[in-house]
Every structure is written in structure tokens, then in C-alpha cells.
mmCIF file of C-alpha atoms and ligand atoms in Angstrom:
data_model
loop_
_atom_site.group_PDB
_atom_site.id
_atom_site.type_symbol
_atom_site.label_atom_id
_atom_site.label_comp_id
_atom_site.label_asym_id
_atom_site.label_seq_id
_atom_site.Cartn_x
_atom_site.Cartn_y
_atom_site.Cartn_z
ATOM 1 C CA MET A 452 22.957 -17.412 -30.887
ATOM 2 C CA LYS A 453 25.623 -17.869 -33.480
ATOM 3 C CA LEU A 454 24.776 -20.222 -36.319
ATOM 4 C CA LEU A 455 28.036 -21.939 -36.811
ATOM 5 C CA GLU A 456 29.375 -22.414 -33.282
ATOM 6 C CA ASN A 457 31.756 -25.501 -33.123
ATOM 7 C CA LYS A 458 31.921 -25.892 -36.924
ATOM 8 C CA VAL A 459 35.088 -25.888 -39.038
ATOM 9 C CA VAL A 460 34.661 -24.359 -42.413
ATOM 10 C CA LEU A 461 37.160 -24.703 -45.360
ATOM 11 C CA ILE A 462 36.837 -22.092 -48.156
ATOM 12 C CA THR A 463 38.850 -21.958 -51.335
ATOM 13 C CA GLY A 464 40.104 -18.773 -53.025
ATOM 14 C CA ALA A 465 39.419 -16.464 -50.120
ATOM 15 C CA SER A 466 42.062 -13.696 -50.253
ATOM 16 C CA ARG A 467 39.593 -11.348 -51.826
ATOM 17 C CA GLY A 468 36.034 -10.984 -53.277
ATOM 18 C CA ILE A 469 33.311 -13.370 -52.431
ATOM 19 C CA GLY A 470 35.578 -15.854 -50.798
ATOM 20 C CA LYS A 471 36.867 -13.265 -48.334
ATOM 21 C CA GLY A 472 33.226 -12.204 -47.715
ATOM 22 C CA ILE A 473 32.235 -15.815 -46.998
ATOM 23 C CA THR A 474 35.205 -16.277 -44.653
ATOM 24 C CA MET A 475 34.400 -13.227 -42.624
ATOM 25 C CA GLU A 476 30.691 -13.939 -42.405
ATOM 26 C CA MET A 477 31.304 -17.573 -41.356
ATOM 27 C CA ALA A 478 33.776 -16.399 -38.704
ATOM 28 C CA LYS A 479 31.185 -13.870 -37.503
ATOM 29 C CA GLN A 480 28.737 -16.814 -36.978
ATOM 30 C CA GLY A 481 31.227 -18.606 -34.718
ATOM 31 C CA ALA A 482 32.946 -20.920 -37.111
ATOM 32 C CA ASP A 483 36.620 -21.815 -37.150
ATOM 33 C CA VAL A 484 37.871 -20.927 -40.657
ATOM 34 C CA ALA A 485 40.471 -22.474 -42.837
ATOM 35 C CA PHE A 486 40.846 -20.722 -46.182
ATOM 36 C CA THR A 487 43.117 -20.909 -49.259
ATOM 37 C CA TYR A 488 44.801 -18.542 -51.580
ATOM 38 C CA LEU A 489 46.739 -19.123 -54.769
ATOM 39 C CA SER A 490 49.283 -16.239 -55.023
ATOM 40 C CA SER A 491 48.153 -13.334 -52.824
ATOM 41 C CA GLU A 492 50.089 -14.325 -49.674
ATOM 42 C CA GLU A 493 50.063 -10.781 -48.217
ATOM 43 C CA LYS A 494 46.301 -10.348 -48.463
ATOM 44 C CA ALA A 495 45.693 -13.852 -47.165
ATOM 45 C CA LYS A 496 47.915 -13.260 -44.124
ATOM 46 C CA GLU A 497 46.187 -9.875 -43.593
ATOM 47 C CA LEU A 498 42.813 -11.591 -43.354
ATOM 48 C CA GLU A 499 44.246 -14.354 -41.115
ATOM 49 C CA ASN A 500 45.621 -11.711 -38.788
ATOM 50 C CA LEU A 501 42.404 -9.652 -38.813
ATOM 51 C CA LEU A 502 40.360 -12.713 -37.740
ATOM 52 C CA THR A 503 42.892 -14.044 -35.268
ATOM 53 C CA LYS A 504 42.983 -10.696 -33.472
ATOM 54 C CA GLU A 505 39.201 -11.038 -32.981
ATOM 55 C CA GLY A 506 39.900 -14.338 -31.198
ATOM 56 C CA ILE A 507 38.781 -16.443 -34.159
ATOM 57 C CA ASN A 508 40.563 -19.683 -34.962
ATOM 58 C CA ALA A 509 41.606 -18.923 -38.621
ATOM 59 C CA LYS A 510 44.383 -20.021 -40.894
ATOM 60 C CA ALA A 511 45.412 -19.317 -44.481
ATOM 61 C CA TYR A 512 46.888 -22.062 -46.718
ATOM 62 C CA ARG A 513 48.558 -21.642 -50.081
ATOM 63 C CA SER A 514 46.902 -24.286 -52.386
ATOM 64 C CA ASP A 515 45.930 -24.613 -55.963
ATOM 65 C CA ALA A 516 42.448 -26.013 -55.924
ATOM 66 C CA SER A 517 42.828 -27.193 -59.572
ATOM 67 C CA ASP A 518 45.647 -29.552 -58.605
ATOM 68 C CA PHE A 519 44.447 -32.950 -57.375
ATOM 69 C CA ASN A 520 47.336 -33.705 -55.147
ATOM 70 C CA GLN A 521 47.424 -30.285 -53.523
ATOM 71 C CA ALA A 522 43.769 -30.564 -52.686
ATOM 72 C CA GLN A 523 44.486 -33.909 -50.869
ATOM 73 C CA GLU A 524 47.502 -32.363 -48.978
ATOM 74 C CA LEU A 525 45.454 -29.343 -48.064
ATOM 75 C CA VAL A 526 42.603 -31.367 -46.572
ATOM 76 C CA ASN A 527 45.098 -33.592 -44.606
ATOM 77 C CA GLN A 528 46.761 -30.483 -43.244
ATOM 78 C CA VAL A 529 43.412 -28.766 -42.233
ATOM 79 C CA LEU A 530 42.385 -32.036 -40.528
ATOM 80 C CA ALA A 531 45.562 -32.099 -38.599
ATOM 81 C CA ASP A 532 45.275 -28.375 -37.601
ATOM 82 C CA PHE A 533 41.508 -28.160 -36.932
ATOM 83 C CA GLY A 534 40.528 -31.821 -36.199
ATOM 84 C CA LYS A 535 37.592 -31.958 -38.645
ATOM 85 C CA ILE A 536 35.957 -30.233 -41.574
ATOM 86 C CA ASP A 537 32.159 -29.656 -41.246
ATOM 87 C CA VAL A 538 31.636 -27.332 -44.195
ATOM 88 C CA LEU A 539 33.486 -27.089 -47.478
ATOM 89 C CA ILE A 540 32.897 -24.082 -49.786
ATOM 90 C CA ASN A 541 34.295 -24.370 -53.260
ATOM 91 C CA ASN A 542 34.594 -20.704 -54.270
ATOM 92 C CA ALA A 543 37.882 -20.450 -56.319
ATOM 93 C CA GLY A 544 37.136 -19.478 -59.897
ATOM 94 C CA ILE A 545 38.357 -17.532 -62.875
ATOM 95 C CA THR A 546 37.033 -16.103 -66.119
ATOM 96 C CA LYS A 547 38.650 -16.086 -69.537
ATOM 97 C CA ASP A 548 35.828 -14.557 -71.613
ATOM 98 C CA ASN A 549 35.710 -14.467 -75.429
ATOM 99 C CA LEU A 550 33.151 -15.287 -78.196
ATOM 100 C CA LEU A 551 33.356 -18.926 -79.186
ATOM 101 C CA LEU A 552 34.796 -17.979 -82.589
ATOM 102 C CA ARG A 553 37.801 -16.435 -80.819
ATOM 103 C CA MET A 554 38.070 -18.719 -77.791
ATOM 104 C CA SER A 555 41.299 -20.672 -77.615
ATOM 105 C CA GLU A 556 41.379 -24.300 -76.599
ATOM 106 C CA GLU A 557 43.852 -23.292 -73.816
ATOM 107 C CA ASP A 558 41.306 -20.761 -72.344
ATOM 108 C CA PHE A 559 38.506 -23.389 -72.501
ATOM 109 C CA ASP A 560 40.625 -26.046 -70.749
ATOM 110 C CA LYS A 561 41.942 -23.593 -68.064
ATOM 111 C CA VAL A 562 38.524 -22.402 -67.044
ATOM 112 C CA ILE A 563 37.167 -25.966 -66.745
ATOM 113 C CA LYS A 564 40.202 -27.008 -64.817
ATOM 114 C CA VAL A 565 40.186 -24.144 -62.333
ATOM 115 C CA ASN A 566 36.276 -23.824 -61.917
ATOM 116 C CA LEU A 567 35.057 -27.454 -62.320
ATOM 117 C CA LYS A 568 37.941 -29.879 -61.789
ATOM 118 C CA SER A 569 38.747 -27.970 -58.551
ATOM 119 C CA VAL A 570 35.335 -28.823 -57.235
ATOM 120 C CA PHE A 571 35.936 -32.485 -57.976
ATOM 121 C CA ASN A 572 39.382 -32.360 -56.339
ATOM 122 C CA MET A 573 38.244 -30.720 -53.187
ATOM 123 C CA THR A 574 35.051 -32.685 -52.742
ATOM 124 C CA LYS A 575 36.815 -35.992 -53.280
ATOM 125 C CA ALA A 576 39.388 -34.918 -50.576
ATOM 126 C CA VAL A 577 36.744 -34.217 -47.937
ATOM 127 C CA VAL A 578 34.349 -37.062 -48.623
ATOM 128 C CA ARG A 579 36.036 -39.763 -46.565
ATOM 129 C CA PRO A 580 36.434 -37.577 -43.394
ATOM 130 C CA MET A 581 32.842 -36.344 -43.771
ATOM 131 C CA MET A 582 31.627 -39.940 -44.150
ATOM 132 C CA LYS A 583 33.408 -40.895 -40.921
ATOM 133 C CA GLN A 584 31.798 -37.966 -39.120
ATOM 134 C CA ARG A 585 28.444 -38.905 -40.707
ATOM 135 C CA ALA A 586 27.883 -35.235 -41.312
ATOM 136 C CA GLY A 587 28.960 -32.515 -43.744
ATOM 137 C CA SER A 588 27.833 -29.660 -45.896
ATOM 138 C CA ILE A 589 29.414 -28.911 -49.245
ATOM 139 C CA ILE A 590 28.578 -25.664 -50.901
ATOM 140 C CA ASN A 591 29.667 -25.053 -54.433
ATOM 141 C CA ILE A 592 29.684 -21.552 -55.924
ATOM 142 C CA SER A 593 28.288 -21.611 -59.453
ATOM 143 C CA SER A 594 26.749 -18.608 -61.188
ATOM 144 C CA ILE A 595 23.441 -17.584 -62.824
ATOM 145 C CA VAL A 596 25.630 -17.880 -66.029
ATOM 146 C CA GLY A 597 25.662 -21.622 -65.434
ATOM 147 C CA VAL A 598 21.876 -21.671 -65.238
ATOM 148 C CA ARG A 599 21.050 -19.542 -68.294
ATOM 149 C CA GLY A 600 24.356 -19.194 -70.251
ATOM 150 C CA ASN A 601 25.882 -15.937 -71.385
ATOM 151 C CA ALA A 602 27.292 -14.814 -74.743
ATOM 152 C CA GLY A 603 31.044 -14.542 -74.477
ATOM 153 C CA GLN A 604 31.333 -16.989 -71.651
ATOM 154 C CA ALA A 605 30.795 -20.515 -73.089
ATOM 155 C CA ASN A 606 33.806 -21.846 -71.183
ATOM 156 C CA TYR A 607 32.678 -20.212 -67.906
ATOM 157 C CA ALA A 608 29.013 -21.227 -68.405
ATOM 158 C CA ALA A 609 30.042 -24.773 -69.097
ATOM 159 C CA SER A 610 32.127 -24.928 -65.929
ATOM 160 C CA LYS A 611 29.396 -23.383 -63.764
ATOM 161 C CA ALA A 612 26.663 -25.655 -65.227
ATOM 162 C CA GLY A 613 28.941 -28.615 -64.706
ATOM 163 C CA ILE A 614 29.166 -27.670 -61.045
ATOM 164 C CA ILE A 615 25.321 -27.969 -60.772
ATOM 165 C CA GLY A 616 25.230 -31.506 -62.290
ATOM 166 C CA PHE A 617 28.116 -32.580 -60.168
ATOM 167 C CA SER A 618 26.542 -31.241 -56.943
ATOM 168 C CA LYS A 619 23.179 -32.959 -57.586
ATOM 169 C CA SER A 620 24.996 -36.234 -58.164
ATOM 170 C CA VAL A 621 27.065 -35.829 -55.017
ATOM 171 C CA ALA A 622 23.841 -34.983 -53.084
ATOM 172 C CA GLN A 623 22.239 -38.203 -54.275
ATOM 173 C CA GLU A 624 25.304 -40.389 -53.582
ATOM 174 C CA LEU A 625 25.997 -39.043 -50.091
ATOM 175 C CA GLY A 626 22.578 -38.132 -48.663
ATOM 176 C CA SER A 627 22.389 -41.409 -46.728
ATOM 177 C CA ARG A 628 25.622 -40.468 -44.945
ATOM 178 C CA ASN A 629 24.104 -37.130 -43.883
ATOM 179 C CA ILE A 630 26.390 -35.263 -46.220
ATOM 180 C CA ARG A 631 24.506 -32.412 -47.998
ATOM 181 C CA CYS A 632 25.705 -30.816 -51.225
ATOM 182 C CA ASN A 633 24.138 -27.507 -52.493
ATOM 183 C CA VAL A 634 24.989 -24.840 -55.021
ATOM 184 C CA VAL A 635 24.899 -21.057 -54.581
ATOM 185 C CA ALA A 636 24.435 -19.284 -57.905
ATOM 186 C CA PRO A 637 25.321 -15.561 -57.535
ATOM 187 C CA GLY A 638 24.166 -12.970 -60.026
ATOM 188 C CA PHE A 639 26.001 -9.744 -60.411
ATOM 189 C CA ILE A 640 28.313 -9.321 -57.409
ATOM 190 C CA GLU A 641 30.652 -6.377 -57.247
ATOM 191 C CA THR A 642 34.177 -7.747 -56.729
ATOM 192 C CA GLU A 643 37.579 -7.503 -58.449
ATOM 193 C CA MET A 644 36.226 -10.032 -60.997
ATOM 194 C CA THR A 645 33.580 -7.577 -62.114
ATOM 195 C CA ALA A 646 35.485 -4.331 -61.515
ATOM 196 C CA ALA A 647 36.877 -4.311 -64.975
ATOM 197 C CA LEU A 648 33.385 -3.773 -66.450
ATOM 198 C CA ASP A 649 32.408 -0.507 -68.098
ATOM 199 C CA GLU A 650 30.177 1.801 -65.994
ATOM 200 C CA LYS A 651 27.481 1.779 -68.785
ATOM 201 C CA VAL A 652 27.373 -1.948 -68.829
ATOM 202 C CA LEU A 653 27.008 -1.937 -65.111
ATOM 203 C CA GLU A 654 24.051 0.477 -65.242
ATOM 204 C CA GLU A 655 22.361 -1.669 -67.830
ATOM 205 C CA TRP A 656 22.699 -4.735 -65.597
ATOM 206 C CA LYS A 657 21.306 -2.812 -62.613
ATOM 207 C CA LYS A 658 18.140 -1.900 -64.577
ATOM 208 C CA GLN A 659 17.472 -5.622 -65.205
ATOM 209 C CA ILE A 660 17.705 -6.481 -61.432
ATOM 210 C CA PRO A 661 14.280 -6.367 -59.655
ATOM 211 C CA LEU A 662 16.000 -5.353 -56.368
ATOM 212 C CA LYS A 663 17.762 -2.495 -58.353
ATOM 213 C CA ARG A 664 21.210 -2.987 -56.956
ATOM 214 C CA THR A 665 24.227 -5.171 -57.588
ATOM 215 C CA GLY A 666 25.038 -7.802 -54.976
ATOM 216 C CA THR A 667 27.853 -7.736 -52.412
ATOM 217 C CA PRO A 668 30.065 -10.605 -51.177
ATOM 218 C CA GLU A 669 28.013 -10.474 -47.898
ATOM 219 C CA ASP A 670 24.803 -11.227 -49.822
ATOM 220 C CA VAL A 671 26.432 -14.473 -51.155
ATOM 221 C CA ALA A 672 28.022 -15.216 -47.767
ATOM 222 C CA LYS A 673 24.678 -15.092 -45.930
ATOM 223 C CA ALA A 674 23.280 -17.809 -48.298
ATOM 224 C CA CYS A 675 26.342 -19.864 -47.496
ATOM 225 C CA VAL A 676 25.867 -19.393 -43.702
ATOM 226 C CA PHE A 677 22.302 -20.748 -44.155
ATOM 227 C CA LEU A 678 23.449 -23.773 -46.252
ATOM 228 C CA GLY A 679 26.409 -24.442 -43.953
ATOM 229 C CA SER A 680 24.343 -24.283 -40.777
ATOM 230 C CA ASP A 681 21.849 -26.682 -39.285
ATOM 231 C CA LEU A 682 19.053 -24.315 -40.346
ATOM 232 C CA SER A 683 19.242 -26.064 -43.737
ATOM 233 C CA ASP A 684 19.594 -29.604 -42.476
ATOM 234 C CA TYR A 685 16.803 -31.002 -44.658
ATOM 235 C CA ILE A 686 18.063 -29.245 -47.857
ATOM 236 C CA THR A 687 20.347 -30.918 -50.352
ATOM 237 C CA GLY A 688 20.931 -30.934 -54.119
ATOM 238 C CA GLN A 689 19.481 -27.427 -54.490
ATOM 239 C CA VAL A 690 20.597 -24.386 -56.456
ATOM 240 C CA LEU A 691 20.102 -21.196 -54.433
ATOM 241 C CA ILE A 692 20.193 -18.193 -56.785
ATOM 242 C CA VAL A 693 21.417 -14.958 -55.121
ATOM 243 C CA ASP A 694 20.851 -12.349 -57.743
ATOM 244 C CA GLY A 695 18.380 -9.817 -56.647
ATOM 245 C CA GLY A 696 15.722 -11.531 -58.678
ATOM 246 C CA MET A 697 17.339 -11.335 -62.157
ATOM 247 C CA VAL A 698 16.651 -15.065 -62.913
ATOM 248 C CA MET A 699 13.294 -16.454 -61.768
HETATM 249 P P1 NAD B 1069 37.791 -12.950 -57.617
HETATM 250 O O1 NAD B 1069 38.563 -13.035 -58.851
HETATM 251 O O2 NAD B 1069 37.735 -11.648 -56.878
HETATM 252 O O3 NAD B 1069 38.260 -14.089 -56.566
HETATM 253 C C1 NAD B 1069 38.499 -15.468 -56.939
HETATM 254 C C2 NAD B 1069 39.456 -15.960 -55.963
HETATM 255 O O4 NAD B 1069 39.823 -17.334 -56.385
HETATM 256 C C3 NAD B 1069 40.864 -15.244 -56.057
HETATM 257 O O5 NAD B 1069 41.159 -14.968 -54.594
HETATM 258 C C4 NAD B 1069 41.774 -16.146 -56.687
HETATM 259 O O6 NAD B 1069 43.083 -16.050 -56.231
HETATM 260 C C5 NAD B 1069 41.211 -17.531 -56.298
HETATM 261 N N1 NAD B 1069 41.633 -18.585 -57.191
HETATM 262 C C6 NAD B 1069 41.668 -18.541 -58.587
HETATM 263 N N2 NAD B 1069 42.143 -19.696 -59.070
HETATM 264 C C7 NAD B 1069 42.472 -20.461 -57.950
HETATM 265 C C8 NAD B 1069 42.943 -21.775 -57.794
HETATM 266 N N3 NAD B 1069 43.365 -22.520 -58.841
HETATM 267 N N4 NAD B 1069 43.135 -22.167 -56.515
HETATM 268 C C9 NAD B 1069 42.831 -21.449 -55.432
HETATM 269 N N5 NAD B 1069 42.336 -20.245 -55.531
HETATM 270 C C10 NAD B 1069 42.164 -19.762 -56.777
HETATM 271 O O7 NAD B 1069 36.328 -13.426 -57.966
HETATM 272 P P2 NAD B 1069 34.924 -13.360 -57.164
HETATM 273 O O8 NAD B 1069 34.120 -12.445 -57.856
HETATM 274 O O9 NAD B 1069 35.118 -13.214 -55.697
HETATM 275 O O10 NAD B 1069 34.339 -14.834 -57.433
HETATM 276 C C11 NAD B 1069 34.326 -15.854 -56.521
HETATM 277 C C12 NAD B 1069 33.518 -17.051 -57.080
HETATM 278 O O11 NAD B 1069 32.178 -16.582 -57.325
HETATM 279 C C13 NAD B 1069 33.986 -17.484 -58.421
HETATM 280 O O12 NAD B 1069 33.840 -18.955 -58.434
HETATM 281 C C14 NAD B 1069 33.142 -16.861 -59.396
HETATM 282 O O13 NAD B 1069 32.997 -17.629 -60.607
HETATM 283 C C15 NAD B 1069 31.806 -16.832 -58.619
HETATM 284 N N6 NAD B 1069 30.857 -15.790 -59.109
HETATM 285 C C16 NAD B 1069 31.160 -14.472 -59.076
HETATM 286 C C17 NAD B 1069 30.223 -13.581 -59.518
HETATM 287 C C18 NAD B 1069 30.511 -12.069 -59.500
HETATM 288 O O14 NAD B 1069 29.654 -11.358 -60.039
HETATM 289 N N7 NAD B 1069 31.593 -11.618 -58.977
HETATM 290 C C19 NAD B 1069 28.978 -14.028 -60.024
HETATM 291 C C20 NAD B 1069 28.757 -15.382 -60.024
HETATM 292 C C21 NAD B 1069 29.633 -16.287 -59.557
#
């Protein structure tokens, strides 16, 4: 049995990396998938075609998650195309790393806007339709950096910790409407975001991971399948860490 049959899932920032992995895994579990991209139209269309060829109802939308109005327009368009949204996955995110002494105001503001404000924008846009449905699952992608901090990532850590506080509040506000809101906090996942890291740094990280390997987008996607499906229908306001055991 597929776990997401008859569900419509909306995922932000899915032309590559973890977002792409989540989109593919959700589709594999029977979901209809609407997903966004910011600038990589070619990659997004490629993914849309790949899924459509498999007989999956999939559509890519260009939308900047950090823009309040674009988030509203996107949700209206997805509702018009798919009829409903059962699961929202806020995945879009960026890094602009630097030590605090060298971090510019611009880089702080940008990371908060793209990583945290986007979660507010998108969640706000889906809340009314989910309330009408009296059902919904919102999954916000944070990071272990939001749980324990990281030198050189004060802006990113603040945005990812903010996501946790936001999600727990939403879970409390909307639980009575059967809308769940949970956080997935990945550890070290190999994607374009982490590809720039030095091989030595990577080896050091791996040594600290009890499961002795870095994570894949599929590892994160499987946690999202669980939180998006009815398997987790009594779970809300939680932070599910997917990091091979680094933080425990
Ligand atoms: P990535 O850079 O490969 O992908 C991020 C995606 O988000 C890209 O497709 C990008 O175009 C999109 N995006 C950026 N700004 C956007 C915006 N304003 N609107 C819409 N889309 C936008 O990164 P990734 O490694 O796949 O990370 C995905 C998420 O997982 C991020 O939130 C990241 O912080 C989080 N995360 C990643 C790791 C890791 O190790 N890779 C660890 C913990 C958390």
C-alpha cells in the first residue's frame, strides 16, 4: 500500500537537493506533487517531466517563498490546479555563512527572510484552506544547527531555531482543527549546499556521526513521508532529527 494515495503535497525549493528528493519520494508514495523553484526553470521542468512520464500528477511553479504575495498567489494557483493541499513542506533555504564579526546586516536579513519569513508566508497561505478541510500536515525543514547552533552560522542558526518556535506555536493554535505542524531537522546531508565543503572537513564530520555516513535527500524525504502520512496522525509540534545520531 502507498502511504500518500489521494494526497496533494506542496513542496518549496524542489529543483534540486533535499526538496527534489522529497518530491520524488512523496510521488513514489502515491501523492500528487506541486513544487516550486526560484530560478532553475530547466531543472524544475525536467523533474516535472520525469514524474509526469511515470503517470504522476506533478507540476512545477516559479515562486519566491520569501515574498508574501507570491506565496498567496502560488497557493491559490495550486488549489485551482489540484483542488486541495493536504501537506505543505517548507524546504526552501539558503546559507550566507560568516563569523559574527564579519557578518553583514544584509546577509543576516536575507537568511532570515528566505529561511524563516518564507515559512510564515507559506503557512499563512495554506491555513485557511486546511481549516476548511479540517485536515492538514505542515512540515518545516529546520536543521540540527537550529537545535545546537554552529560557529559561523549565527544567521542560519537563528532562522532554523525560529522555525522550531514558529512550528510549535502553529501546532498549538491549529491542533483543534486537525492541522498538524512538525519540524524535520536534518544533520549533514550531501547536496549542492554542502558540496562546496572541503574533503577533510567532510571526513571529520563523518567521524562524529554514530551511523558513520552522511545523509542523503532520501533519508530526509522518508521522515517527511512519515509526517505527511496518516501514520503520524497523533504527532504534532515535534522536531524529528534526521542526522545519523549526531545530536542526541
Ligand atoms: P539546496 O541549496 O541544494 O536547495 C535549496 C533549494 O531552495 C534550491 O532549489 C533553491 O533554489 C531553493 N530556494 C532558495 N531560495 C528560495 C526562495 N526564496 N524561494 C523558493 N525557493 C528557494 O539546499 P539543500 O541542501 O537541498 O537544503 C534544503 C533545505 O534543507 C534547506 O532549508 C536547508 O537549510 C535544509 N538543510 C540542509 C542540510 C544539508 O546538509 N544539506 C542540513 C540541514 C538542513
